[in-house]
Coordinates of C-alpha atoms in Angstrom, one line a residue:
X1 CA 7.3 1.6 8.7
X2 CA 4.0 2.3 7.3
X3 CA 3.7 2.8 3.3
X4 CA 2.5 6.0 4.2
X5 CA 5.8 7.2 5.5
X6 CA 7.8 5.9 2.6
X7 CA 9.6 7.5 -0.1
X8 CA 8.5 8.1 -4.1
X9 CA 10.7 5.4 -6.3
X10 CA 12.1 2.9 -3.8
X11 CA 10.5 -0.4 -4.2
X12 CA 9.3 -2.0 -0.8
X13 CA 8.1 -5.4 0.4
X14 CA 4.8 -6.0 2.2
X15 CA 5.5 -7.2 5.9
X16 CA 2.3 -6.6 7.1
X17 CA -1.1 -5.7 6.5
X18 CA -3.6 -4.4 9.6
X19 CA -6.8 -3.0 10.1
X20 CA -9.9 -4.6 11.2
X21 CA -10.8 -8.1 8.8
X22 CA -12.9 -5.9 6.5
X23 CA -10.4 -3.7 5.5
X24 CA -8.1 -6.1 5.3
X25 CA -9.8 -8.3 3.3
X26 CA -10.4 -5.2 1.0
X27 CA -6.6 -4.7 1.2
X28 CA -5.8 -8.0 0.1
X29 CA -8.1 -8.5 -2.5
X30 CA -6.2 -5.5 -4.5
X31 CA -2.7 -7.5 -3.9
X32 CA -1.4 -6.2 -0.8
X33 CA -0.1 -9.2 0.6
X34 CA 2.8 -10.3 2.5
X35 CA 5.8 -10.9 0.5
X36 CA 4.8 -8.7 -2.5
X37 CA 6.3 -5.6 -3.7
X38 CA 5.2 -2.8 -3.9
X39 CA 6.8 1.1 -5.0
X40 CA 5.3 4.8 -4.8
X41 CA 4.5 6.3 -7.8
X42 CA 3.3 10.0 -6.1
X43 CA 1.5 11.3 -3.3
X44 CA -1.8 13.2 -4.5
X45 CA -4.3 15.3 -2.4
X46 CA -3.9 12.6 0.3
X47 CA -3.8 9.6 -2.1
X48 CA -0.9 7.5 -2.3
X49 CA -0.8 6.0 -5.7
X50 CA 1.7 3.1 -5.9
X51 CA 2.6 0.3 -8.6
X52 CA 1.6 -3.5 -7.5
X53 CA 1.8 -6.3 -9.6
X54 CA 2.3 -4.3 -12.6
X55 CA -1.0 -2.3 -11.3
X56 CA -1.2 1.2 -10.6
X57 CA -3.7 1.8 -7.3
X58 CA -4.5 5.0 -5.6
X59 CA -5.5 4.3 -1.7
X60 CA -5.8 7.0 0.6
X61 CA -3.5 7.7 3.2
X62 CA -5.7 5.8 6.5
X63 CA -5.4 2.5 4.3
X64 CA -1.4 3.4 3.5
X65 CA -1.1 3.7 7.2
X66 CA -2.2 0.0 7.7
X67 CA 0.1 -1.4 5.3
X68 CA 3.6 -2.3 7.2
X69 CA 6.8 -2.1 4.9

């Protein structure tokens, strides 16, 4: 399911992450990797913000969408 679809509070783990090599580069270099875990905080104007690594990021919802849960 893509992190986009998922649900405020429940913690998930990273099974994949897609998009072309740029993005996913971009992706990994915040700490979306496979095997790490990630929760939604809210959903906000079409941001997804979401606690990784005790971080809090905001990524829109194209690069939620390429993030497999």
């Amino acid at each position: 399911m893509p992190l986009a679809m998922g649900k405020t509070g429940v913690i998930y783990v990273i099974k994949k992450v897609g998009g072309n090599p740029e993005t996913k580069k971009f992706l990994e270099s915040l700490g979306f990797v496979n095997g790490t875990f990630v929760s939604i905080i809210s959903f906000n104007q079409g941001n997804v913000i979401v606690s990784i690594k005790d971080s809090r990021i905001a990524i829109d919802k194209s690069m939620a969408m390429k993030i497999t849960v």
